mmCIF file of N, CA and C in Angstrom:
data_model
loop_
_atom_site.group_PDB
_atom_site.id
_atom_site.type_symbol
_atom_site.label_atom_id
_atom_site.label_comp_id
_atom_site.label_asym_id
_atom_site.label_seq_id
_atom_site.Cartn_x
_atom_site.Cartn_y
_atom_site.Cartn_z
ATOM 1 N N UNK A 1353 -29.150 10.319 15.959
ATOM 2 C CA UNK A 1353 -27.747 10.344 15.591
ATOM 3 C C UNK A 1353 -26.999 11.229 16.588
ATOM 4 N N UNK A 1354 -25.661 10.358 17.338
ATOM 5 C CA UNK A 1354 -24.960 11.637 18.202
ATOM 6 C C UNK A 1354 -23.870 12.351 17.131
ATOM 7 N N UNK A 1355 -24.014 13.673 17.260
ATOM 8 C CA UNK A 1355 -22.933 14.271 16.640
ATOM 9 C C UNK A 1355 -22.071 14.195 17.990
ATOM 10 N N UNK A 1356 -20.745 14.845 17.035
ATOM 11 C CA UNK A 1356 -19.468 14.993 17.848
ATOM 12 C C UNK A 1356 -20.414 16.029 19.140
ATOM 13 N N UNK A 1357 -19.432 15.973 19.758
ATOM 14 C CA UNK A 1357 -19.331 17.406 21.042
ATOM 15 C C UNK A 1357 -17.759 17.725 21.134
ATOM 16 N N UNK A 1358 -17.581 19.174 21.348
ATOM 17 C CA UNK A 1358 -16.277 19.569 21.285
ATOM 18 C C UNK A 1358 -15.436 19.133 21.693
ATOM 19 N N UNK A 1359 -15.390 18.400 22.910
ATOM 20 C CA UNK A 1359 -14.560 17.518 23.443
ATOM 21 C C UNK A 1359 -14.071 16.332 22.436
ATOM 22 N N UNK A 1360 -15.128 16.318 21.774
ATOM 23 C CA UNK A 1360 -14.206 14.714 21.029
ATOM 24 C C UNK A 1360 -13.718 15.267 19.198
ATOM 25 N N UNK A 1361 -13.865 16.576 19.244
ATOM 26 C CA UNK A 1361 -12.940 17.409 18.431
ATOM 27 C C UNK A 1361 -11.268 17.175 17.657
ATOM 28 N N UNK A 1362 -10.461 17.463 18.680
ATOM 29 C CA UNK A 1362 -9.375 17.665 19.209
ATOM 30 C C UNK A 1362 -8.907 15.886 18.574
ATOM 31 N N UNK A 1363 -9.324 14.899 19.881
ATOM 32 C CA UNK A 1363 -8.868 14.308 19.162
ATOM 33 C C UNK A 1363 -9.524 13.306 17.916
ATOM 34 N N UNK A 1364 -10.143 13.576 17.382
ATOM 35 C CA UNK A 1364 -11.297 13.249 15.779
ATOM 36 C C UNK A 1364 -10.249 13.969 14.633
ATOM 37 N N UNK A 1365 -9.970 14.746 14.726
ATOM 38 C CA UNK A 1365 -9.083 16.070 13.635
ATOM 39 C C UNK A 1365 -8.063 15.348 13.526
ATOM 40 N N UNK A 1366 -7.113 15.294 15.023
ATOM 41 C CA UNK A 1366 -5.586 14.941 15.132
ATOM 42 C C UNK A 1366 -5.506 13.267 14.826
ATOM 43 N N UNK A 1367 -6.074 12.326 15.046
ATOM 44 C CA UNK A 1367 -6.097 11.283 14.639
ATOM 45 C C UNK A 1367 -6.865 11.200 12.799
ATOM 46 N N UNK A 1368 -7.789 11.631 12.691
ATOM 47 C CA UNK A 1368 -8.024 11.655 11.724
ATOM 48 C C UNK A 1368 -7.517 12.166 10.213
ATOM 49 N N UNK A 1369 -6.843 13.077 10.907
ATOM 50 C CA UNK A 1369 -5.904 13.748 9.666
ATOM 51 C C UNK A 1369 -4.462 13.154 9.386
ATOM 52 N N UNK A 1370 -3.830 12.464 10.900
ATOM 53 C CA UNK A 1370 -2.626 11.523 10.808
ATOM 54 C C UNK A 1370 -3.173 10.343 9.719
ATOM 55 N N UNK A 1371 -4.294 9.689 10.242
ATOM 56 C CA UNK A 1371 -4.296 8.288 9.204
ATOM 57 C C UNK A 1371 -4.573 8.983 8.100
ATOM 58 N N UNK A 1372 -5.530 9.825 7.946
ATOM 59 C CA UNK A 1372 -5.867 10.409 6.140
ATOM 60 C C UNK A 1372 -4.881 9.958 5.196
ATOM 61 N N UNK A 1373 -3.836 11.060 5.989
ATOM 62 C CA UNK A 1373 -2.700 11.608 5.200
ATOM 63 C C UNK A 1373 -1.558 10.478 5.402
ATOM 64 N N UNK A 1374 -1.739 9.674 5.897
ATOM 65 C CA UNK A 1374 -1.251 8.289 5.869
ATOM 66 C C UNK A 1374 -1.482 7.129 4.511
ATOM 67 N N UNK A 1375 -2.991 7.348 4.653
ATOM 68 C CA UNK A 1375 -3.187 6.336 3.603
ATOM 69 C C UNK A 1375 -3.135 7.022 2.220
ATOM 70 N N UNK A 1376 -3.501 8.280 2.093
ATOM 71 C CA UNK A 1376 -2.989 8.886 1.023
ATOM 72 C C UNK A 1376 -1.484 8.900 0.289
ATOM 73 N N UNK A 1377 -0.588 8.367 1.223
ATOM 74 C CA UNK A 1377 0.857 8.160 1.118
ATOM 75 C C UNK A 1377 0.769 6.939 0.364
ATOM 76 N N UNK A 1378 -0.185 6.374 1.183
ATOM 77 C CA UNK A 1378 0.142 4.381 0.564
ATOM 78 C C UNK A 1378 -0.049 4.591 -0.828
ATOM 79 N N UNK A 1379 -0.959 5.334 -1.197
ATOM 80 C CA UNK A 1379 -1.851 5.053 -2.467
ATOM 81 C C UNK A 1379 -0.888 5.386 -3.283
ATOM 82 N N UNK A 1380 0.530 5.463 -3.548
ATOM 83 C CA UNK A 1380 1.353 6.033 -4.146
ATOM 84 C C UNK A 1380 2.498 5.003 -3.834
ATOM 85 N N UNK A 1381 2.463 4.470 -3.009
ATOM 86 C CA UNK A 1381 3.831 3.287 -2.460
ATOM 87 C C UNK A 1381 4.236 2.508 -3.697
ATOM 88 N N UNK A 1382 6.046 2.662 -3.432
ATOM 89 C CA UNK A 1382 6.121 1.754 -5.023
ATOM 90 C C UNK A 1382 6.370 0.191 -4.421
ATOM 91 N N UNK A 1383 7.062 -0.539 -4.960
ATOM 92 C CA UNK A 1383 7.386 -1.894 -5.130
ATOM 93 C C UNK A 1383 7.643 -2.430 -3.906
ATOM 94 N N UNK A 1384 8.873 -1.634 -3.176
ATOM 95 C CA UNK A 1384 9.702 -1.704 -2.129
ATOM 96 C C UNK A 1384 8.906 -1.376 -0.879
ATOM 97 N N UNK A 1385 8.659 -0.217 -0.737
ATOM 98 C CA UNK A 1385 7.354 0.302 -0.152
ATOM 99 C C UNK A 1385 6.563 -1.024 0.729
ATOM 100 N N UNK A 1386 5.990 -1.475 -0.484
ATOM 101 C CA UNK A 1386 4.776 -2.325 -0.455
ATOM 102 C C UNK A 1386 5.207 -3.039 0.168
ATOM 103 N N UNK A 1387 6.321 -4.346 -0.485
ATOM 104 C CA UNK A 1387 6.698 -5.327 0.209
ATOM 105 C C UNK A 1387 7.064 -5.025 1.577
ATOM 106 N N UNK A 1388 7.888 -4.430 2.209
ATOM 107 C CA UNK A 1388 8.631 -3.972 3.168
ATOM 108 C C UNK A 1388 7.386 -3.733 4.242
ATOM 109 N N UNK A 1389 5.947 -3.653 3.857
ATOM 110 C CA UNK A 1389 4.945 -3.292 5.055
ATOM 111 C C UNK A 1389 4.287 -4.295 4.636
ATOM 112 N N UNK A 1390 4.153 -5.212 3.805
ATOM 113 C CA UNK A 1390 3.292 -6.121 3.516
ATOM 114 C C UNK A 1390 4.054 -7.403 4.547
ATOM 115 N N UNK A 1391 5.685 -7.293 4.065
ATOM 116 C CA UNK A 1391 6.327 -8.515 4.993
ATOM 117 C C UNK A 1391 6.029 -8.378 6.636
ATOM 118 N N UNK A 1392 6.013 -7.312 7.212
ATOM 119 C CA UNK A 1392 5.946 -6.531 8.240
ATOM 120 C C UNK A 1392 4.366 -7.300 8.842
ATOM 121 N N UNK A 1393 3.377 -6.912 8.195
ATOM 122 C CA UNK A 1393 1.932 -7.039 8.595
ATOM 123 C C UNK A 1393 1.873 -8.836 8.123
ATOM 124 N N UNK A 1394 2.310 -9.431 7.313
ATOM 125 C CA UNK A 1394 2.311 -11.097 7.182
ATOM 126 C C UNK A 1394 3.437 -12.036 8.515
ATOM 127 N N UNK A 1395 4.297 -11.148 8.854
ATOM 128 C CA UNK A 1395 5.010 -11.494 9.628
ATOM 129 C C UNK A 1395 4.024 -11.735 10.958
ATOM 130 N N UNK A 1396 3.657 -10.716 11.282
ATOM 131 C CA UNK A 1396 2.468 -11.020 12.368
ATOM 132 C C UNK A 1396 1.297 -11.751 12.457
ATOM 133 N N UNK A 1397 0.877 -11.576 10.990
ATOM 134 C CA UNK A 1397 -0.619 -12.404 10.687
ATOM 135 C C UNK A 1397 -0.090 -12.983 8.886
ATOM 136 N N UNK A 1398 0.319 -14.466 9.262
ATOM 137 C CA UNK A 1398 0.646 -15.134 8.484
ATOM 138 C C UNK A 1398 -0.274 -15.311 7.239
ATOM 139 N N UNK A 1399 -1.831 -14.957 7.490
ATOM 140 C CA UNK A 1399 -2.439 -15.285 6.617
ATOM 141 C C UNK A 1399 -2.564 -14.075 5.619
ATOM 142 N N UNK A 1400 -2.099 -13.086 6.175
ATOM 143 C CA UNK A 1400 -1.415 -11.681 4.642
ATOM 144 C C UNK A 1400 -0.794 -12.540 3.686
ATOM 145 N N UNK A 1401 -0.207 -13.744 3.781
ATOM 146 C CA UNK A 1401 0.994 -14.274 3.065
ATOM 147 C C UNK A 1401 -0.195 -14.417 1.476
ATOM 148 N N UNK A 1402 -1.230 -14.754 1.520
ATOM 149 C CA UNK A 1402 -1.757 -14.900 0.602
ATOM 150 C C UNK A 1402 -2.317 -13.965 -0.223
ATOM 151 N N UNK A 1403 -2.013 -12.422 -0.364
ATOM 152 C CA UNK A 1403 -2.043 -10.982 -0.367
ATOM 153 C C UNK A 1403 -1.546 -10.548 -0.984
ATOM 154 N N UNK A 1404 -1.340 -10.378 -2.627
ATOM 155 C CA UNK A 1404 0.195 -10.184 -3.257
ATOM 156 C C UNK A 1404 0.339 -8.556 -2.271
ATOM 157 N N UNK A 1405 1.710 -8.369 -2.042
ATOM 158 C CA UNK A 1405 2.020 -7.030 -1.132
ATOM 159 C C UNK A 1405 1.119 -5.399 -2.157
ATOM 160 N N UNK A 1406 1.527 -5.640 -3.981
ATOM 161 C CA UNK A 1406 0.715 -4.507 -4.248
ATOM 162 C C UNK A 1406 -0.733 -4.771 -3.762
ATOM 163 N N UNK A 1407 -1.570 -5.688 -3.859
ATOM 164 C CA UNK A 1407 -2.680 -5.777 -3.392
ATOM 165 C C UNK A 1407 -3.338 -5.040 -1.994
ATOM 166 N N UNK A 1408 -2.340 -5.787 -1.356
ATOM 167 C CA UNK A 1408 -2.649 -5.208 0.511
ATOM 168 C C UNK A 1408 -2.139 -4.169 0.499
ATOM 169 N N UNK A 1409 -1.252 -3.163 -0.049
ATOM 170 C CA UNK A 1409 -1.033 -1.700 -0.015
ATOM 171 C C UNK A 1409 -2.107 -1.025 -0.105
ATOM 172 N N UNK A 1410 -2.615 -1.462 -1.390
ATOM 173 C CA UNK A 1410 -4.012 -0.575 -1.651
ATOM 174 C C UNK A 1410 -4.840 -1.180 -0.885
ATOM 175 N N UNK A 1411 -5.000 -2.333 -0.549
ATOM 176 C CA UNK A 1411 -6.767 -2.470 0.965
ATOM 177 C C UNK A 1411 -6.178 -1.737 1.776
ATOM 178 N N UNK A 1412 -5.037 -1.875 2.426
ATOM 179 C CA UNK A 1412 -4.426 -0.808 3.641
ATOM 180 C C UNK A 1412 -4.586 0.856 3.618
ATOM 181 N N UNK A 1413 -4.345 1.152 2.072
ATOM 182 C CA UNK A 1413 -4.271 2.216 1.732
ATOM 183 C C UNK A 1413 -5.928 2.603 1.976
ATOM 184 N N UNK A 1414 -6.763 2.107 1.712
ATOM 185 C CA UNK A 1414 -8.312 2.222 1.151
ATOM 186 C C UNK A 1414 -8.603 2.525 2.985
ATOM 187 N N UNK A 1415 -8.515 1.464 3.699
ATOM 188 C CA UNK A 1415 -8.964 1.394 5.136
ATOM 189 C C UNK A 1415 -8.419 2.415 5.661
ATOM 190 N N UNK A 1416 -7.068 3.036 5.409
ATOM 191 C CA UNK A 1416 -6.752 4.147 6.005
ATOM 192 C C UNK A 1416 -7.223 5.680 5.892
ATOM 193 N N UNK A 1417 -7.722 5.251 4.825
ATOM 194 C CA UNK A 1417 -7.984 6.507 4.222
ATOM 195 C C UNK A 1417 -9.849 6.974 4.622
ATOM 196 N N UNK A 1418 -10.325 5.645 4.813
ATOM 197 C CA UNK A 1418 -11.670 5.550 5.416
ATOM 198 C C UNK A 1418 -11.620 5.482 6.031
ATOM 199 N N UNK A 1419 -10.801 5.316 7.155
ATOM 200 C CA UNK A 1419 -11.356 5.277 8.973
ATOM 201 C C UNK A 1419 -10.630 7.380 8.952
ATOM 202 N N UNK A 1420 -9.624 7.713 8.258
ATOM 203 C CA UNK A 1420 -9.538 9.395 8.464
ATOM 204 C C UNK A 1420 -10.834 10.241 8.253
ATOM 205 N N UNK A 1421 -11.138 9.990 7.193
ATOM 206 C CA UNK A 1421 -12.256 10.827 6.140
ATOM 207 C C UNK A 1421 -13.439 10.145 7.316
ATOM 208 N N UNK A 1422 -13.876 8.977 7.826
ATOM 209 C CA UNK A 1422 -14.815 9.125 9.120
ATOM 210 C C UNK A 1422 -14.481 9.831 10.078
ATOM 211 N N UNK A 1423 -13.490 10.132 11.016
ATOM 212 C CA UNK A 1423 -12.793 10.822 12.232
ATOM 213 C C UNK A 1423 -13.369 12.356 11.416
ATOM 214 N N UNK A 1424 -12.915 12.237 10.208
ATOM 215 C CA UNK A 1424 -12.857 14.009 9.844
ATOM 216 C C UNK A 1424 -14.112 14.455 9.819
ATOM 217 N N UNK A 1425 -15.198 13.803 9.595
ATOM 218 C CA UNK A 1425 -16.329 14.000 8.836
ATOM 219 C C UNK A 1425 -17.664 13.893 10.322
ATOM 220 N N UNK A 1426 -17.888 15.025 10.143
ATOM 221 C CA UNK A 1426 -18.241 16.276 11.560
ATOM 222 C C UNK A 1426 -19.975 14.888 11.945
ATOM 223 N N UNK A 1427 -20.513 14.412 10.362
ATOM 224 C CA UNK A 1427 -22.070 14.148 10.803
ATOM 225 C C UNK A 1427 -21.701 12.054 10.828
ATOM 226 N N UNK A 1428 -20.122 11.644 10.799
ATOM 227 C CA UNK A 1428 -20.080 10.593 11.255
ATOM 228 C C UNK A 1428 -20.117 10.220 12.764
ATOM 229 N N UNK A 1429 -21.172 9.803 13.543
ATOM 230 C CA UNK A 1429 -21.084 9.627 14.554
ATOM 231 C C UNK A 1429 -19.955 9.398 15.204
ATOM 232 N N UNK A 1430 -19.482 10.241 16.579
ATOM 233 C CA UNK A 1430 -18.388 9.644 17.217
ATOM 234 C C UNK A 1430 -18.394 8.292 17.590
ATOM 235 N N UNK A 1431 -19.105 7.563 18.023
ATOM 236 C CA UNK A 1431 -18.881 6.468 18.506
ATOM 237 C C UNK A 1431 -18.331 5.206 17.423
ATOM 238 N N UNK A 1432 -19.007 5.294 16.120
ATOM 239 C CA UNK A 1432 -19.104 5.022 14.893
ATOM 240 C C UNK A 1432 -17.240 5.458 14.476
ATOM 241 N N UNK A 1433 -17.041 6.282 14.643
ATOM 242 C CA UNK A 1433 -15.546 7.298 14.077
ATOM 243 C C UNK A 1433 -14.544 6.116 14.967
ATOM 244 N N UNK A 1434 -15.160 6.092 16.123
ATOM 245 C CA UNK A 1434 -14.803 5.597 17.300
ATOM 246 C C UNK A 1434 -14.011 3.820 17.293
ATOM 247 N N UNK A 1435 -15.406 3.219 16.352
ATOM 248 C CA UNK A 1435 -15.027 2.313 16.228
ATOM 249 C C UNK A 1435 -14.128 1.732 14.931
ATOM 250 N N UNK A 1436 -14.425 2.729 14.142
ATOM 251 C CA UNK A 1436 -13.466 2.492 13.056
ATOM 252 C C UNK A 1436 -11.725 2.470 13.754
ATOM 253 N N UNK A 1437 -11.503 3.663 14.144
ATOM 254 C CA UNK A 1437 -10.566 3.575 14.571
ATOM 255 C C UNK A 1437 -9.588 2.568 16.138
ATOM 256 N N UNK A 1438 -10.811 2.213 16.982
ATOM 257 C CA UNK A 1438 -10.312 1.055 17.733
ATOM 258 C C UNK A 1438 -10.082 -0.170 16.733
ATOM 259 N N UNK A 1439 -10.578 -0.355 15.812
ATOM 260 C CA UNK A 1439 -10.584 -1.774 14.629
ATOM 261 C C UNK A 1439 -9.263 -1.835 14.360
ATOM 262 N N UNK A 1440 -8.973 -0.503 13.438
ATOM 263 C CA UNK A 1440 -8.139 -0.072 12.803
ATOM 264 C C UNK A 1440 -6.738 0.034 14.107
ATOM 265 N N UNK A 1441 -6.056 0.611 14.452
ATOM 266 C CA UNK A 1441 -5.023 0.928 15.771
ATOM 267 C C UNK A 1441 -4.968 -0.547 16.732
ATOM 268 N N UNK A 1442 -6.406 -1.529 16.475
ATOM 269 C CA UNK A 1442 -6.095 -2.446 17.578
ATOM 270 C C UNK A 1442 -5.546 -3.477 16.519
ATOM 271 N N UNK A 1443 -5.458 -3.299 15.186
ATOM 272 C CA UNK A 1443 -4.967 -4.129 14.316
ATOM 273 C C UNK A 1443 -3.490 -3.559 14.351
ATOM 274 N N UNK A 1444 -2.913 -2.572 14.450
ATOM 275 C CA UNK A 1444 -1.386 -1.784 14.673
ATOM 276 C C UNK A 1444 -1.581 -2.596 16.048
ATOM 277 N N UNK A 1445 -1.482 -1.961 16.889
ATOM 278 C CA UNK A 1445 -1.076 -3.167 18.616
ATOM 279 C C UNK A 1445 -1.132 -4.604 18.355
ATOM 280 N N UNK A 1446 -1.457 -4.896 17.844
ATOM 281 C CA UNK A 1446 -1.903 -6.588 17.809
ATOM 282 C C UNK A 1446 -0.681 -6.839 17.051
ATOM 283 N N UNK A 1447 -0.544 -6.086 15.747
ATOM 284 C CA UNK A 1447 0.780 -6.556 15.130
ATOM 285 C C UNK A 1447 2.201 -6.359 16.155
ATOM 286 N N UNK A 1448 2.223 -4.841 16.731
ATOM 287 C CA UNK A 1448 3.054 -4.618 17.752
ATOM 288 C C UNK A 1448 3.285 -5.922 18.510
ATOM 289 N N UNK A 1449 2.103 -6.643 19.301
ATOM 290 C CA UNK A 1449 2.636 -7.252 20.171
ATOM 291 C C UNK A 1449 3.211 -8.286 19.583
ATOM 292 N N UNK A 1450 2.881 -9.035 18.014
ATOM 293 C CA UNK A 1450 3.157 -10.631 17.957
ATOM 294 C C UNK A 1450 4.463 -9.964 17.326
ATOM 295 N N UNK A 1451 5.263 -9.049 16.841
ATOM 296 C CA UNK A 1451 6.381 -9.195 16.183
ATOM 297 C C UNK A 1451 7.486 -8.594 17.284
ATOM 298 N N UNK A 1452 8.130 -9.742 18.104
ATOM 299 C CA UNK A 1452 9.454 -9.515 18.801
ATOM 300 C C UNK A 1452 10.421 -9.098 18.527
ATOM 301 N N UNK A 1453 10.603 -8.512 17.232
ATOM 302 C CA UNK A 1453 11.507 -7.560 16.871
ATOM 303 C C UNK A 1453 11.723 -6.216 17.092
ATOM 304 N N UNK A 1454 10.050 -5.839 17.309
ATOM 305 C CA UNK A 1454 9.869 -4.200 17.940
ATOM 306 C C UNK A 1454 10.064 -4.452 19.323
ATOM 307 N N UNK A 1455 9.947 -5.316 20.317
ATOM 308 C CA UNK A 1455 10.396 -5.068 21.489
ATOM 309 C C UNK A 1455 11.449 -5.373 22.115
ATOM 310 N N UNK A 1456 12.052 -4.713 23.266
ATOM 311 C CA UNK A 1456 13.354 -5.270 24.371
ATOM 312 C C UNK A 1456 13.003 -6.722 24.584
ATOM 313 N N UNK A 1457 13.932 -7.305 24.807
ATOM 314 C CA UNK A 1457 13.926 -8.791 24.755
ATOM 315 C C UNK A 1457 13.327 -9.059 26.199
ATOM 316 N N UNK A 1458 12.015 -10.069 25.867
ATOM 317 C CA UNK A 1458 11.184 -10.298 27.114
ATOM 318 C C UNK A 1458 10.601 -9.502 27.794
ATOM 319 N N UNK A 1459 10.851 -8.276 26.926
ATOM 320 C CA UNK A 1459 9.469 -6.906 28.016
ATOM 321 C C UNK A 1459 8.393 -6.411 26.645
ATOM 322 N N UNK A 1460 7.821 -5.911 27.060
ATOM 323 C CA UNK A 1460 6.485 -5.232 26.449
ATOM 324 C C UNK A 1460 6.866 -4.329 25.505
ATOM 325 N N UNK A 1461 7.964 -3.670 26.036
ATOM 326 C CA UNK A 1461 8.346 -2.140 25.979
ATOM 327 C C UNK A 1461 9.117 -2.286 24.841
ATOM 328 N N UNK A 1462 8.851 -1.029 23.357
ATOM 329 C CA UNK A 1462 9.239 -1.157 22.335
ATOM 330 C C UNK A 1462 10.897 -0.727 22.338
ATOM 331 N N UNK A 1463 11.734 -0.841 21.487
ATOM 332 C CA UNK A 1463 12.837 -0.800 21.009
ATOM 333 C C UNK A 1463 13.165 0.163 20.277
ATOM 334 N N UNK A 1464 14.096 0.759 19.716
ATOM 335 C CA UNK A 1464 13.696 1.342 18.518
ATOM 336 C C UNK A 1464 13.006 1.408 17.314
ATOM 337 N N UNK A 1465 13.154 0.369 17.155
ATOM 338 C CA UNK A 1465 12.414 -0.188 15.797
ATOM 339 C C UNK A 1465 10.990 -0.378 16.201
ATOM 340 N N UNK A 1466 10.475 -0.219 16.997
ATOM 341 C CA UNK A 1466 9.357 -0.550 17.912
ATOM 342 C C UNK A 1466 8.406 0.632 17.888
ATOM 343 N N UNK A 1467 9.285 2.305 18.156
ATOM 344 C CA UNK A 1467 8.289 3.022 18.364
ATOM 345 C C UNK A 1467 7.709 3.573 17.963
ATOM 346 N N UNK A 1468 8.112 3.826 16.569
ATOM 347 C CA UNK A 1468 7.001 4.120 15.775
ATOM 348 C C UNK A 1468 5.443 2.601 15.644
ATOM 349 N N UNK A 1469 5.634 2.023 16.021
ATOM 350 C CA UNK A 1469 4.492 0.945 15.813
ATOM 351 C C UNK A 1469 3.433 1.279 17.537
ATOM 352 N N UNK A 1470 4.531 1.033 18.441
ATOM 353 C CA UNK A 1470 3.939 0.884 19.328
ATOM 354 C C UNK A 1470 3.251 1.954 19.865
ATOM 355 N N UNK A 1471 3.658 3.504 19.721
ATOM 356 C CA UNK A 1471 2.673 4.837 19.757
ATOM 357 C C UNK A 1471 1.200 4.655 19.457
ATOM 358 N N UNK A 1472 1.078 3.644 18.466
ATOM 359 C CA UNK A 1472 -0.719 3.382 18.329
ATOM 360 C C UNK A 1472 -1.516 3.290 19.515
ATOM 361 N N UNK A 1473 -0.503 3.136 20.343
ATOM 362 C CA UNK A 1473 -1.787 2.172 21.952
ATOM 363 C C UNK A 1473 -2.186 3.615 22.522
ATOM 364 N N UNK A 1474 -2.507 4.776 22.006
ATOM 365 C CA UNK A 1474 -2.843 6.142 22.416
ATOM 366 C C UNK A 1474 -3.994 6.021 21.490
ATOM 367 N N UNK A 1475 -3.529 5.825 20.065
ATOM 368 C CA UNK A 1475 -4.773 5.843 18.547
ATOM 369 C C UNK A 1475 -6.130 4.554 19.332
ATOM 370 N N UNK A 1476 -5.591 3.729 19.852
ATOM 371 C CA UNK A 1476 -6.485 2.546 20.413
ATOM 372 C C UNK A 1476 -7.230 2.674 21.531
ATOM 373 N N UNK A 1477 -6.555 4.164 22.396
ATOM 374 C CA UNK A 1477 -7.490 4.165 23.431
ATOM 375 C C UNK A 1477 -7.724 5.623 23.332
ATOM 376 N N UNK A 1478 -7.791 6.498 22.168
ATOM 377 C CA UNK A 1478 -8.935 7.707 21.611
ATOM 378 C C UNK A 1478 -10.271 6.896 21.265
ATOM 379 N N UNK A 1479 -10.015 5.503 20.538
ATOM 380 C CA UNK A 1479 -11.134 5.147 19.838
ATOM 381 C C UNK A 1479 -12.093 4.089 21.212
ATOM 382 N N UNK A 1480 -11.349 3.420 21.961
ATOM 383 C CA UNK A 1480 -12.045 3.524 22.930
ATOM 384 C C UNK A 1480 -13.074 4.548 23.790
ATOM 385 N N UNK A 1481 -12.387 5.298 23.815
ATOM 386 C CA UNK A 1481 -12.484 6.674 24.512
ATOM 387 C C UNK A 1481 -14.208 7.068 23.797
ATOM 388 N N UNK A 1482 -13.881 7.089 22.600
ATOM 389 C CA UNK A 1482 -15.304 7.555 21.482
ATOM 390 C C UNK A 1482 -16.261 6.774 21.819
ATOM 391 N N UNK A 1483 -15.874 5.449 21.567
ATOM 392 C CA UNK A 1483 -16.798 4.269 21.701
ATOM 393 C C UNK A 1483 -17.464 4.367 23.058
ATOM 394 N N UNK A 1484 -17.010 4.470 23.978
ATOM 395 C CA UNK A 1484 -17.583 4.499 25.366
ATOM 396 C C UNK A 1484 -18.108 6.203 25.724
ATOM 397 N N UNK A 1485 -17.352 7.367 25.254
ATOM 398 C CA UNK A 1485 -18.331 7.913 25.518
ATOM 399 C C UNK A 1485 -19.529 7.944 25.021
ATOM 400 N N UNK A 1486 -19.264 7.765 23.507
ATOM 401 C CA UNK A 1486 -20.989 7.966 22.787
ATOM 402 C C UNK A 1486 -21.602 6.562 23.734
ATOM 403 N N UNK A 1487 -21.403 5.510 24.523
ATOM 404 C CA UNK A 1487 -22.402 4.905 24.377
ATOM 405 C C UNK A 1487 -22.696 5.563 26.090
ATOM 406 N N UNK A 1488 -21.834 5.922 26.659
ATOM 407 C CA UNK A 1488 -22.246 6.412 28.322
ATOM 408 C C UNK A 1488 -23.253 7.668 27.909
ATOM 409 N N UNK A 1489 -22.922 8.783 26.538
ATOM 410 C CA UNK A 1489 -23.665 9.957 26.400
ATOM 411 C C UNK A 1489 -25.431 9.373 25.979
ATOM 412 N N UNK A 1490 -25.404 7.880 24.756
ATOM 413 C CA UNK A 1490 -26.508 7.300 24.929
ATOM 414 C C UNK A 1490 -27.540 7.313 25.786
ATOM 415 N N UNK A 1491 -27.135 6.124 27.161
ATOM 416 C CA UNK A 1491 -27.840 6.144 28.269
ATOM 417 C C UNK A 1491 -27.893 6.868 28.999
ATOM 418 N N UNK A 1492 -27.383 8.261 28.966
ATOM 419 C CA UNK A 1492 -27.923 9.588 30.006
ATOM 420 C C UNK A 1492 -28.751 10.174 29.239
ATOM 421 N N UNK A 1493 -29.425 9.775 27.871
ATOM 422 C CA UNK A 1493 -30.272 10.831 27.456
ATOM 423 C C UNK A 1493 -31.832 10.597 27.616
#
């Protein structure tokens, strides 16, 4: 089993304690809440449509709250922490890219409404980051 190394500390804590305390929010989302991120995440991936919105609050809520509590949790392997969170953040980018409402018209580059979504592509390449070091720290041992 690789444990963390201090280096992958820093960011394991700071990502991990953002989603925690993220999905701990959901688990409390009322009506409006729900819908308003449920339309959001079906808008991109049409097949949410079949999801009543309280439903997918709480799986959202549940996944968020399990990919933190892995990042936080010192004897979950980084690479493992790693991949939860590339899953998780490459599912935020992926929505980023298919909904043209977060971006300037015909560029990449988010909007206002955009940047809070599009900041994930940092959360997507920490968990890269994990994933590849634990597997480069692997084959040097």
């Amino acid at each position: 089993m690789q444990l963390p190394t201090l280096g992958d500390l820093p960011g394991r804590i700071a990502t991990g304690g953002f989603i925690l305390h993220s999905g701990m929010q959901k688990r409390s989302a009322d009506e409006q809440t729900a819908g308003a991120i449920h339309g959001m995440a079906a808008g991109a991936f049409p097949f949410l449509n079949a999801i009543p919105p309280e439903r997918f609050i709480k799986l959202l809520s549940a996944a968020e709250i399990g990919t933190g509590a892995a990042l936080l949790t010192p004897i979950v392997p980084t690479p493992l922490a790693g991949a939860a969170l590339t899953a998780f953040s490459g599912g935020l980018v992926a929505m980023y890219a298919r909904t043209p409402a977060l971006r300037n018209p015909g560029s990449i580059w988010p909007n206002e409404n955009g940047i809070a979504v599009a900041k994930d592509v940092w959360m997507l390449g920490m968990g890269l980051g994990f994933v590849l070091g634990g597997l480069s720290r692997s084959r040097s041992c």
